[in-house]
Each structure stands twice: as C-alpha cells, then as structure tokens.
XYZ file of N, CA and C in Angstrom:
753
model
N -3.891 -28.548 36.801
C -3.353 -27.187 36.695
C -2.041 -27.189 35.922
N -1.176 -28.163 36.277
C 0.105 -28.250 35.578
C -0.098 -28.607 34.109
N -1.091 -29.481 33.816
C -1.367 -29.842 32.420
C -1.844 -28.628 31.641
N -2.695 -27.794 32.257
C -3.193 -26.599 31.582
C -2.051 -25.621 31.307
N -1.157 -25.469 32.296
C -0.012 -24.579 32.118
C 0.901 -25.080 31.010
N 1.137 -26.416 31.042
C 1.994 -27.005 30.016
C 1.379 -26.840 28.621
N 0.045 -27.043 28.552
C -0.645 -26.879 27.271
C -0.556 -25.433 26.780
N -0.725 -24.468 27.724
C -0.624 -23.060 27.345
C 0.760 -22.706 26.833
N 1.786 -23.221 27.500
C 3.158 -22.949 27.059
C 3.424 -23.574 25.691
N 2.883 -24.779 25.474
C 3.064 -25.443 24.173
C 2.395 -24.651 23.070
N 1.198 -24.127 23.359
C 0.481 -23.342 22.340
C 1.224 -22.060 22.012
N 1.758 -21.395 23.026
C 2.529 -20.165 22.798
C 3.769 -20.457 21.973
N 4.459 -21.558 22.309
C 5.659 -21.923 21.554
C 5.308 -22.233 20.103
N 4.171 -22.908 19.884
C 3.749 -23.230 18.515
C 3.460 -21.945 17.733
N 2.748 -20.998 18.364
C 2.423 -19.738 17.683
C 3.683 -18.959 17.343
N 4.626 -18.938 18.248
C 5.884 -18.226 17.987
C 6.654 -18.889 16.846
N 6.682 -20.211 16.826
C 7.371 -20.927 15.751
C 6.679 -20.681 14.416
N 5.333 -20.680 14.422
C 4.581 -20.426 13.196
C 4.828 -19.007 12.707
N 4.804 -18.029 13.618
C 5.044 -16.643 13.238
C 6.459 -16.469 12.690
N 7.416 -17.171 13.300
C 8.799 -17.092 12.817
C 8.919 -17.666 11.410
N 8.248 -18.784 11.151
C 8.305 -19.402 9.822
C 7.660 -18.503 8.767
N 6.513 -17.897 9.114
C 5.838 -16.981 8.188
C 6.728 -15.780 7.893
N 7.345 -15.245 8.934
C 8.194 -14.060 8.756
C 9.407 -14.382 7.898
N 10.028 -15.541 8.115
C 11.199 -15.930 7.322
C 10.826 -16.081 5.848
N 9.668 -16.691 5.585
C 9.252 -16.839 4.195
C 8.992 -15.476 3.553
N 8.358 -14.579 4.322
C 8.064 -13.250 3.795
C 9.345 -12.490 3.473
N 10.309 -12.523 4.393
C 11.566 -11.813 4.172
C 12.349 -12.440 3.018
N 12.309 -13.746 2.888
C 12.997 -14.414 1.781
C 12.400 -14.008 0.440
N 11.068 -13.916 0.389
C 10.413 -13.501 -0.850
C 10.663 -12.032 -1.152
N 10.929 -11.232 -0.122
C 11.128 -9.796 -0.323
C 12.463 -9.477 -0.986
N 13.439 -10.360 -0.851
C 14.753 -10.079 -1.433
C 14.715 -10.015 -2.964
N 14.143 -11.001 -3.680
C 14.042 -10.860 -5.126
C 13.143 -9.705 -5.544
N 12.153 -9.360 -4.709
C 11.295 -8.219 -5.032
C 12.063 -6.908 -4.892
N 13.014 -6.855 -3.965
C 13.901 -5.691 -3.887
C 14.729 -5.575 -5.159
N 15.223 -6.708 -5.659
C 15.988 -6.687 -6.908
C 15.126 -6.179 -8.062
N 13.859 -6.596 -8.100
C 12.943 -6.111 -9.133
C 12.735 -4.614 -9.015
N 12.534 -4.127 -7.795
C 12.338 -2.694 -7.581
C 13.559 -1.900 -8.031
N 14.756 -2.409 -7.718
C 15.987 -1.726 -8.141
C 16.118 -1.714 -9.658
N 15.781 -2.828 -10.304
C 15.853 -2.896 -11.766
C 14.915 -1.879 -12.405
N 13.666 -1.856 -11.967
C 12.706 -0.900 -12.524
C 13.139 0.538 -12.251
N 13.643 0.784 -11.050
C 14.053 2.135 -10.686
C 15.202 2.626 -11.557
N 16.163 1.751 -11.846
C 17.307 2.175 -12.662
C 16.934 2.322 -14.133
N 15.889 1.612 -14.566
C 15.371 1.848 -15.913
C 14.715 3.225 -15.980
N 14.010 3.590 -14.920
C 13.334 4.884 -14.893
C 14.313 6.051 -14.777
N 15.348 5.888 -13.986
C 16.301 6.986 -13.737
C 17.722 6.466 -13.822
N 18.211 6.185 -15.034
C 19.548 5.585 -15.168
C 20.685 6.539 -14.853
N 20.407 7.820 -14.834
C 21.491 8.782 -14.654
C 21.904 9.034 -13.230
N 21.149 8.515 -12.257
C 21.472 8.769 -10.844
C 21.507 7.449 -10.072
N 22.424 6.547 -10.405
C 22.379 5.197 -9.820
C 22.539 5.181 -8.303
N 23.419 6.032 -7.781
C 23.662 6.001 -6.342
C 22.460 6.421 -5.527
N 21.909 7.588 -5.834
C 20.773 8.090 -5.056
C 19.530 7.241 -5.269
N 19.358 6.716 -6.499
C 18.203 5.859 -6.777
C 18.285 4.571 -5.963
N 19.465 3.967 -5.924
C 19.646 2.748 -5.134
C 19.340 2.997 -3.664
N 19.832 4.114 -3.144
C 19.611 4.444 -1.738
C 18.121 4.630 -1.447
N 17.437 5.389 -2.304
C 16.003 5.641 -2.099
C 15.223 4.338 -2.084
N 15.500 3.480 -3.066
C 14.739 2.233 -3.183
C 15.012 1.308 -2.001
N 16.270 1.178 -1.613
C 16.595 0.282 -0.494
C 15.948 0.777 0.801
N 15.997 2.089 1.043
C 15.411 2.632 2.274
C 13.899 2.426 2.289
N 13.228 2.773 1.188
C 11.771 2.662 1.158
C 11.314 1.208 1.181
N 12.002 0.347 0.428
C 11.624 -1.060 0.430
C 11.889 -1.684 1.805
N 12.997 -1.300 2.424
C 13.292 -1.800 3.763
C 12.254 -1.343 4.771
N 11.816 -0.086 4.656
C 10.801 0.421 5.580
C 9.479 -0.322 5.395
N 9.061 -0.510 4.138
C 7.806 -1.223 3.872
C 7.877 -2.658 4.369
N 8.997 -3.321 4.110
C 9.165 -4.708 4.533
C 9.210 -4.813 6.052
N 9.876 -3.859 6.688
C 9.942 -3.874 8.144
C 8.581 -3.687 8.790
N 7.808 -2.735 8.282
C 6.466 -2.503 8.831
C 5.589 -3.729 8.616
N 5.627 -4.287 7.397
C 4.830 -5.483 7.108
C 5.294 -6.669 7.951
N 6.597 -6.822 8.102
C 7.122 -7.921 8.913
C 6.676 -7.819 10.359
N 6.674 -6.609 10.897
C 6.193 -6.433 12.265
C 4.715 -6.809 12.375
N 3.933 -6.411 11.362
C 2.520 -6.766 11.374
C 2.298 -8.268 11.315
N 3.090 -8.942 10.480
C 2.990 -10.400 10.400
C 3.332 -11.047 11.735
N 4.372 -10.572 12.362
C 4.836 -11.168 13.616
C 3.831 -10.936 14.757
N 3.239 -9.753 14.790
C 2.427 -9.389 15.953
C 0.929 -9.636 15.769
N 0.440 -9.663 14.509
C -1.011 -9.676 14.336
C -1.516 -10.703 13.327
N -0.621 -11.406 12.634
C -1.080 -12.350 11.610
C -1.521 -13.652 12.285
N -2.753 -14.123 12.046
C -3.288 -15.235 12.841
C -3.043 -16.632 12.286
N -2.357 -16.746 11.140
C -2.231 -18.056 10.506
C -0.784 -18.555 10.560
N -0.627 -19.864 10.291
C 0.704 -20.462 10.348
C 1.331 -20.616 8.963
N 0.699 -20.068 7.929
C 1.285 -20.040 6.589
C 0.994 -18.694 5.948
N 1.873 -18.289 5.057
C 1.810 -16.925 4.530
C 0.737 -16.779 3.461
N 0.707 -17.659 2.481
C -0.271 -17.555 1.412
C 0.182 -16.604 0.316
N -0.436 -16.767 -0.856
C -0.044 -15.960 -2.013
C -0.540 -14.531 -1.967
N -1.623 -14.271 -1.240
C -2.178 -12.924 -1.215
C -1.197 -11.894 -0.694
N -0.541 -12.195 0.421
C 0.417 -11.245 0.997
C 1.654 -11.084 0.119
N 2.014 -12.132 -0.612
C 3.155 -12.014 -1.527
C 2.813 -11.106 -2.711
N 1.576 -11.185 -3.195
C 1.153 -10.275 -4.268
C 1.156 -8.825 -3.770
N 0.700 -8.627 -2.539
C 0.724 -7.275 -1.976
C 2.155 -6.763 -1.849
N 3.073 -7.631 -1.446
C 4.472 -7.221 -1.345
C 5.064 -6.933 -2.725
N 4.639 -7.676 -3.740
C 5.049 -7.367 -5.111
C 4.567 -5.975 -5.505
N 3.329 -5.664 -5.174
C 2.796 -4.338 -5.483
C 3.550 -3.251 -4.730
N 3.951 -3.552 -3.495
C 4.739 -2.582 -2.733
C 6.077 -2.322 -3.409
N 6.735 -3.377 -3.906
C 8.018 -3.211 -4.599
C 7.840 -2.385 -5.867
N 6.757 -2.597 -6.590
C 6.503 -1.823 -7.798
C 6.281 -0.349 -7.467
N 5.540 -0.089 -6.393
C 5.325 1.303 -5.980
C 6.627 1.953 -5.544
N 7.461 1.213 -4.821
C 8.745 1.745 -4.372
C 9.629 2.103 -5.567
N 9.569 1.304 -6.633
C 10.409 1.589 -7.802
C 10.112 2.959 -8.395
N 8.875 3.426 -8.271
C 8.496 4.728 -8.824
C 9.171 5.883 -8.088
N 9.672 5.615 -6.886
C 10.368 6.660 -6.141
C 11.636 7.111 -6.846
N 12.119 6.325 -7.825
C 13.282 6.748 -8.609
C 13.015 8.060 -9.319
N 11.769 8.316 -9.649
C 11.412 9.551 -10.353
C 11.577 10.783 -9.468
N 11.778 10.576 -8.167
C 11.989 11.712 -7.269
C 13.405 12.256 -7.385
N 14.326 11.442 -7.911
C 15.713 11.893 -8.032
C 15.818 13.069 -8.986
N 15.089 13.022 -10.076
C 14.989 14.143 -11.014
C 13.833 13.879 -11.951
N 13.281 14.923 -12.614
C 12.174 14.707 -13.551
C 12.578 13.713 -14.641
N 11.617 12.900 -15.071
C 11.902 11.875 -16.062
C 11.299 12.260 -17.404
N 11.860 11.682 -18.455
C 11.415 11.974 -19.814
C 10.109 11.255 -20.124
N 9.542 11.599 -21.294
C 8.258 11.009 -21.677
C 8.329 9.492 -21.779
N 9.430 8.956 -22.342
C 9.554 7.498 -22.461
C 9.491 6.824 -21.094
N 10.162 7.413 -20.115
C 10.149 6.841 -18.769
C 8.770 6.966 -18.133
N 8.037 8.011 -18.492
C 6.688 8.151 -17.942
C 5.768 7.042 -18.442
N 6.002 6.549 -19.658
C 5.231 5.399 -20.133
C 5.528 4.160 -19.288
N 6.777 4.041 -18.828
C 7.114 2.918 -17.947
C 6.390 3.073 -16.615
N 6.327 4.309 -16.106
C 5.565 4.562 -14.878
C 4.113 4.146 -15.065
N 3.536 4.521 -16.202
C 2.149 4.150 -16.499
C 1.994 2.632 -16.504
N 2.942 1.929 -17.129
C 2.856 0.458 -17.212
C 2.957 -0.163 -15.826
N 3.921 0.301 -15.029
C 4.109 -0.267 -13.678
C 2.858 -0.019 -12.830
N 2.352 1.210 -12.869
C 1.180 1.539 -12.059
C -0.062 0.782 -12.527
N -0.196 0.609 -13.834
C -1.357 -0.120 -14.358
C -1.321 -1.583 -13.946
N -0.147 -2.207 -14.031
C -0.028 -3.600 -13.596
C -0.341 -3.712 -12.104
N 0.163 -2.766 -11.318
C -0.118 -2.791 -9.877
C -1.609 -2.636 -9.617
N -2.263 -1.766 -10.370
C -3.700 -1.577 -10.201
C -4.468 -2.846 -10.575
N -4.037 -3.505 -11.652
C -4.694 -4.747 -12.066
C -4.502 -5.864 -11.038
N -3.339 -5.847 -10.377
C -3.081 -6.858 -9.345
C -3.876 -6.594 -8.065
N -4.315 -5.347 -7.898
C -5.104 -5.015 -6.724
C -6.425 -5.787 -6.786
N -6.734 -6.492 -5.772
C -7.911 -7.348 -5.768
C -7.541 -8.815 -5.900
N -6.450 -9.097 -6.644
C -6.000 -10.483 -6.761
C -5.495 -10.987 -5.414
N -4.817 -10.086 -4.672
C -4.332 -10.507 -3.361
C -5.494 -10.879 -2.435
N -6.556 -10.070 -2.466
C -7.723 -10.404 -1.658
C -8.392 -11.696 -2.103
N -8.464 -11.887 -3.424
C -9.065 -13.119 -3.950
C -8.256 -14.340 -3.523
N -6.930 -14.227 -3.586
C -6.085 -15.342 -3.163
C -6.261 -15.637 -1.675
N -6.353 -14.575 -0.873
C -6.531 -14.781 0.571
C -7.856 -15.480 0.856
N -8.901 -15.079 0.147
C -10.204 -15.737 0.359
C -10.171 -17.178 -0.132
N -9.529 -17.412 -1.276
C -9.454 -18.767 -1.813
C -8.716 -19.701 -0.858
N -7.623 -19.188 -0.264
C -6.794 -20.020 0.611
C -7.282 -20.040 2.063
N -8.343 -19.294 2.360
C -8.816 -19.221 3.732
C -7.861 -18.490 4.652
N -7.193 -17.447 4.120
C -6.179 -16.724 4.888
C -6.501 -15.227 4.974
N -7.776 -14.890 4.999
C -8.176 -13.491 5.125
C -7.796 -12.989 6.515
N -7.204 -11.806 6.574
C -6.799 -11.247 7.866
C -6.877 -9.735 7.831
N -7.001 -9.145 9.011
C -6.981 -7.673 9.107
C -5.619 -7.142 8.669
N -4.554 -7.890 8.963
C -3.226 -7.457 8.518
C -3.188 -7.327 6.997
N -3.664 -8.359 6.279
C -3.615 -8.336 4.825
C -4.406 -7.185 4.248
N -5.606 -6.942 4.796
C -6.431 -5.838 4.304
C -5.757 -4.493 4.569
N -5.152 -4.353 5.746
C -4.496 -3.086 6.089
C -3.265 -2.854 5.219
N -2.476 -3.903 4.998
C -1.268 -3.737 4.198
C -1.627 -3.407 2.749
N -2.664 -4.041 2.236
C -3.134 -3.734 0.884
C -3.536 -2.270 0.776
N -4.242 -1.759 1.774
C -4.670 -0.360 1.762
C -3.486 0.590 1.817
N -2.482 0.261 2.629
C -1.316 1.142 2.741
C -0.497 1.141 1.446
N -0.427 0.011 0.774
C 0.269 -0.039 -0.517
C -0.466 0.803 -1.545
N -1.796 0.731 -1.551
C -2.584 1.583 -2.454
C -2.283 3.058 -2.196
N -2.246 3.438 -0.921
C -1.999 4.837 -0.567
C -0.609 5.275 -0.990
N 0.377 4.404 -0.800
C 1.744 4.760 -1.177
C 1.880 4.870 -2.691
N 1.236 3.958 -3.432
C 1.258 4.041 -4.892
C 0.648 5.358 -5.358
N -0.469 5.743 -4.768
C -1.108 7.010 -5.134
C -0.189 8.189 -4.852
N 0.487 8.170 -3.704
C 1.393 9.263 -3.366
C 2.551 9.343 -4.356
N 3.126 8.197 -4.738
C 4.211 8.192 -5.705
C 3.742 8.747 -7.059
N 2.558 8.364 -7.485
C 2.034 8.862 -8.763
C 1.784 10.370 -8.700
N 1.316 10.848 -7.552
C 1.138 12.292 -7.382
C 2.465 13.026 -7.547
N 3.513 12.490 -6.934
C 4.819 13.133 -7.000
C 5.386 13.093 -8.417
N 5.154 11.981 -9.133
C 5.604 11.910 -10.524
C 4.844 12.914 -11.378
N 3.519 13.003 -11.164
C 2.719 13.962 -11.933
C 3.170 15.388 -11.673
N 3.553 15.670 -10.446
C 3.997 17.018 -10.091
C 5.395 17.309 -10.612
N 6.307 16.353 -10.430
C 7.709 16.576 -10.786
C 7.978 16.435 -12.275
N 7.257 15.538 -12.951
C 7.635 15.187 -14.324
C 6.548 15.414 -15.360
N 5.297 15.519 -14.946
C 4.209 15.604 -15.921
C 3.598 16.988 -16.027
N 4.153 17.949 -15.318
C 3.682 19.317 -15.455
C 2.439 19.662 -14.672
N 1.976 18.771 -13.816
C 0.811 19.095 -12.989
C 1.212 20.063 -11.888
N 0.252 20.866 -11.458
C 0.516 21.785 -10.368
C 0.596 21.069 -9.026
N 1.055 21.805 -8.014
C 1.213 21.205 -6.695
C -0.116 20.713 -6.122
N -1.231 21.221 -6.668
C -2.528 20.784 -6.159
C -2.781 19.301 -6.397
N -2.037 18.696 -7.344
C -2.216 17.258 -7.591
C -1.837 16.438 -6.356
N -1.001 17.005 -5.486
C -0.606 16.286 -4.274
C -1.796 16.029 -3.353
N -2.854 16.822 -3.514
C -4.039 16.605 -2.688
C -4.663 15.232 -2.939
N -4.396 14.657 -4.115
C -4.919 13.324 -4.406
C -4.163 12.226 -3.658
N -2.965 12.526 -3.189
C -2.174 11.499 -2.526
C -2.049 11.668 -1.027
N -2.601 12.758 -0.472
C -2.352 13.072 0.934
C -3.455 12.698 1.917
N -4.703 12.425 1.493
C -5.747 12.243 2.502
C -5.487 11.090 3.472
N -4.948 9.987 3.012
C -4.676 8.868 3.914
C -3.665 9.260 4.983
N -2.642 9.994 4.571
C -1.594 10.373 5.521
C -2.082 11.483 6.447
N -2.960 12.352 5.935
C -3.600 13.325 6.810
C -4.488 12.657 7.848
N -5.180 11.598 7.424
C -6.028 10.840 8.339
C -5.190 10.183 9.433
N -4.056 9.579 9.056
C -3.187 8.943 10.048
C -2.623 9.970 11.026
N -2.264 11.162 10.518
C -1.764 12.213 11.395
C -2.844 12.659 12.372
N -4.075 12.830 11.859
C -5.173 13.233 12.745
C -5.452 12.165 13.792
N -5.334 10.880 13.396
C -5.597 9.790 14.331
C -4.599 9.762 15.484
N -3.405 10.321 15.263
C -2.418 10.384 16.337
C -2.879 11.299 17.459
N -3.775 12.247 17.137
C -4.253 13.197 18.145
C -5.707 12.962 18.533
N -6.456 12.244 17.679
C -7.876 12.000 17.946
C -8.099 10.489 18.045
N -8.150 9.945 19.236
C -8.217 8.486 19.398
C -9.412 7.838 18.702
N -10.543 8.548 18.561
C -11.709 7.898 17.963
C -11.477 7.531 16.500
N -10.489 8.177 15.849
C -10.189 7.857 14.457
C -9.429 6.542 14.317
N -8.994 5.964 15.419
C -8.258 4.696 15.361
C -9.184 3.486 15.393
N -10.483 3.718 15.439
C -11.426 2.619 15.477
C -11.453 1.837 14.184
N -11.966 0.614 14.263
C -12.056 -0.244 13.081
C -13.213 0.196 12.202
N -12.983 0.122 10.898
C -14.010 0.461 9.922
C -14.484 -0.813 9.222
N -15.758 -0.896 8.880
C -16.238 -2.088 8.155
C -15.718 -2.094 6.723
N -15.727 -3.274 6.115
C -15.366 -3.379 4.705
C -16.325 -2.524 3.877
N -15.809 -1.901 2.828
C -16.640 -0.974 2.057
C -16.265 -1.026 0.584
N -17.249 -1.323 -0.270
C -17.029 -1.259 -1.712
C -16.804 0.178 -2.143
N -17.492 1.107 -1.487
C -17.325 2.530 -1.801
C -15.883 2.986 -1.624
N -15.265 2.550 -0.547
C -13.884 2.935 -0.281
C -12.936 2.383 -1.336
N -13.150 1.132 -1.734
C -12.298 0.505 -2.738
C -12.501 1.144 -4.107
N -13.745 1.465 -4.450
C -14.024 2.091 -5.743
C -13.369 3.460 -5.834
N -13.399 4.221 -4.744
C -12.750 5.546 -4.742
C -11.246 5.408 -4.927
N -10.658 4.375 -4.323
C -9.221 4.137 -4.460
C -8.865 3.814 -5.906
N -9.659 2.949 -6.553
C -9.400 2.596 -7.948
C -9.522 3.831 -8.836
N -10.549 4.647 -8.612
C -10.731 5.875 -9.388
C -9.563 6.832 -9.177
N -9.106 6.943 -7.933
C -7.970 7.803 -7.598
C -6.728 7.398 -8.386
N -6.377 6.125 -8.357
C -5.158 5.660 -9.017
C -5.304 5.727 -10.532
N -6.490 5.395 -11.054
C -6.703 5.477 -12.502
C -6.545 6.919 -12.992
N -7.091 7.878 -12.246
C -6.953 9.287 -12.625
C -5.486 9.723 -12.600
N -4.749 9.264 -11.601
C -3.330 9.632 -11.502
C -2.520 9.006 -12.636
N -2.856 7.794 -13.042
C -2.162 7.165 -14.172
C -2.368 8.009 -15.435
N -3.577 8.492 -15.648
C -3.860 9.326 -16.815
C -3.116 10.659 -16.731
N -2.979 11.194 -15.519
C -2.237 12.444 -15.360
C -0.749 12.263 -15.628
N -0.215 11.099 -15.296
C 1.213 10.830 -15.501
C 1.526 10.551 -16.967
N 0.586 9.966 -17.690
C 0.826 9.587 -19.086
C 1.253 10.797 -19.916
N 2.230 10.605 -20.823
C 2.788 11.735 -21.592
C 1.910 12.169 -22.756
N 0.741 12.662 -22.434
C -0.104 13.303 -23.439
C -0.746 14.517 -22.788
N -1.243 15.466 -23.568
C -1.886 16.639 -22.981
C -3.066 16.222 -22.106
N -3.109 16.755 -20.904
C -4.132 16.318 -19.959
C -5.532 16.589 -20.496
N -5.821 17.830 -20.885
C -7.135 18.139 -21.433
C -8.209 18.175 -20.359
N -9.391 18.592 -20.770
C -10.491 18.764 -19.834
C -10.981 17.435 -19.272
N -10.941 16.381 -20.098
C -11.461 15.090 -19.641
C -10.624 14.551 -18.489
N -9.293 14.550 -18.665
C -8.420 14.021 -17.613
C -8.476 14.906 -16.376
N -8.465 16.224 -16.573
C -8.562 17.127 -15.430
C -9.882 16.938 -14.697
N -10.949 16.752 -15.457
C -12.252 16.530 -14.837
C -12.288 15.231 -14.062
N -11.656 14.185 -14.621
C -11.603 12.900 -13.917
C -10.813 13.037 -12.625
N -9.729 13.808 -12.667
C -8.934 14.021 -11.456
C -9.750 14.756 -10.388
N -10.529 15.758 -10.816
C -11.379 16.475 -9.856
C -12.449 15.546 -9.285
N -13.026 14.715 -10.153
C -14.038 13.763 -9.689
C -13.429 12.793 -8.676
N -12.222 12.283 -8.997
C -11.558 11.348 -8.098
C -11.272 12.003 -6.754
N -10.788 13.246 -6.791
C -10.512 13.951 -5.549
C -11.759 14.174 -4.718
N -12.857 14.562 -5.390
C -14.105 14.768 -4.667
C -14.615 13.489 -4.026
N -14.577 12.396 -4.783
C -15.025 11.103 -4.241
C -14.149 10.659 -3.078
N -12.842 10.874 -3.225
C -11.899 10.438 -2.196
C -12.137 11.168 -0.883
N -12.241 12.493 -0.950
C -12.428 13.267 0.276
C -13.817 13.033 0.867
N -14.823 12.837 0.010
C -16.157 12.516 0.513
C -16.146 11.162 1.234
N -15.397 10.197 0.692
C -15.306 8.880 1.319
C -14.661 8.976 2.695
N -13.590 9.766 2.793
C -12.960 9.951 4.103
C -13.915 10.639 5.073
N -14.699 11.589 4.570
C -15.653 12.283 5.433
C -16.701 11.311 5.967
N -17.161 10.387 5.129
C -18.129 9.377 5.574
C -17.523 8.494 6.663
N -16.277 8.076 6.463
C -15.622 7.214 7.462
C -15.413 7.959 8.780
N -15.015 9.215 8.698
C -14.800 9.997 9.914
C -16.114 10.169 10.661
N -17.199 10.457 9.923
C -18.511 10.606 10.564
C -18.934 9.298 11.230
N -18.666 8.170 10.578
C -18.998 6.866 11.159
C -18.253 6.643 12.461
N -16.941 6.929 12.448
C -16.134 6.727 13.652
C -16.566 7.697 14.772
N -16.966 8.891 14.397
C -17.408 9.861 15.394
C -18.721 9.416 16.042
N -19.630 8.855 15.222
C -20.893 8.362 15.777
C -20.657 7.190 16.732
N -19.715 6.334 16.373
C -19.408 5.186 17.244
C -18.848 5.669 18.578
N -18.071 6.750 18.553
C -17.524 7.280 19.813
C -18.655 7.783 20.698
N -19.632 8.435 20.044
C -20.756 8.982 20.815
C -21.658 7.859 21.338
C-alpha cells in the first residue's frame, strides 16, 4: 500500500515537473513572438504607437495566458513540440492585425495585412503536421489552432469593415464561433466534443481566403462578394451541422 502511494506521488510530481517545463518553454518562446507582433503592428499603424503597443500587449498576453493554462491543465506530453510553437506564431501574427483597430489604414498597409494573413493561412496545417510527425497530437493543440483561426478571421473582418469599405455585415463572417461559445455558456449540450472534420477545416480556409480578398486594396467586384457570400453560407451551414450533431448526442 505504501509502495503504491509512493509511486502515485512520484507520478504526480513527475507530471507537474513536466507540465512546468513545457509551460516555461512555451512562455519563453512567446516573448520573441510578442516582439514580432509589436513590430508588425507598428508597421501597420505607425502613427499611434502608444495605443497600438497597449492593444498588442493585452491581446498577446490574453492569448498566451489562455494557451498556458491549457498546457498546464490539459496537455498530456512532457515536451512541447514544434506544432504548438507554430500555432503561437500564428496567434502573434493575428494579434498584430489588431493595430488596424486604432484607426483605418491606408492601401499600402492593407497589402501588409494581406501578406500577414496569407502567411498565417499557409502555416495553418503545418502545426498539425508537426504534431503528428512528432507524436504530440492533443486536444489542446487542435482547440488552440481552431481558436487562432477564429481570432484571425475576426481581425480580418474588422479590418475589412474599418479600412476596406465593407459594410458591417462583413462581421457576420467573424462572429459564428463566438456566438457558438456564448450559446454554449447557456446550453450545456453544445459543450460536447465534436469529431475531427475535413468539412469544418475546409469552411475555415474558405472563410479566411474570402476575408483576405475583401481586405486587399482592389475593387471587390461581384466575384469577391460572391465568394464572401459562399464562405458565409458554408460557415453557418457547418455550424448548423455541428449543432445538430451535438443535439442528437444529447437525445
């Protein structure tokens, strides 16, 4: 009995030490990524250094804090791996776009937004590939990747609305995830786990690609507007499928 207790205590101590080491590495890697986010943000909005710095530090700190808590409480491995670092890089890039909230940006800066968002979109999937290659796939990594995608989409919606001349209806492309989270606070069945889905990922890629085209400094035209409508329809239909699935599981 004493040996079993001692073994259990040793295992708990090992897990805590491993979680602490993973968290320290994650936080250490986040510091240079904060510097990158600040650099990109000040390139986008050089005229408002104080407010831009504050916005970026607060948002990056919030993202890092939420991710750090997830690593500490739910990450099952004793090493971090490159996948989560790529996701954190994407989070820093998305946070940098919040500089555009300080005031509308010029066409040249919108091209920088397009470049940042495109690189982030191209990196999407690499984090998952790295996690699979290293044998470090986790629910935390998948969830954090999804939340970064949602935040990037929301930032692009706000840039399109504030700086690219899109109407307020463009915000509908960035709000479904946050509406879902709000509904889940009141409807417990929405908190259930969902299976992996190619459909969900494809809708996300279409959503972000459409928003990048809306942000780009050229006349939107019927093609881009049509793509945005298609992306919105696919996105809301995908959420409807997931909600129906969770509702059936409750029943």
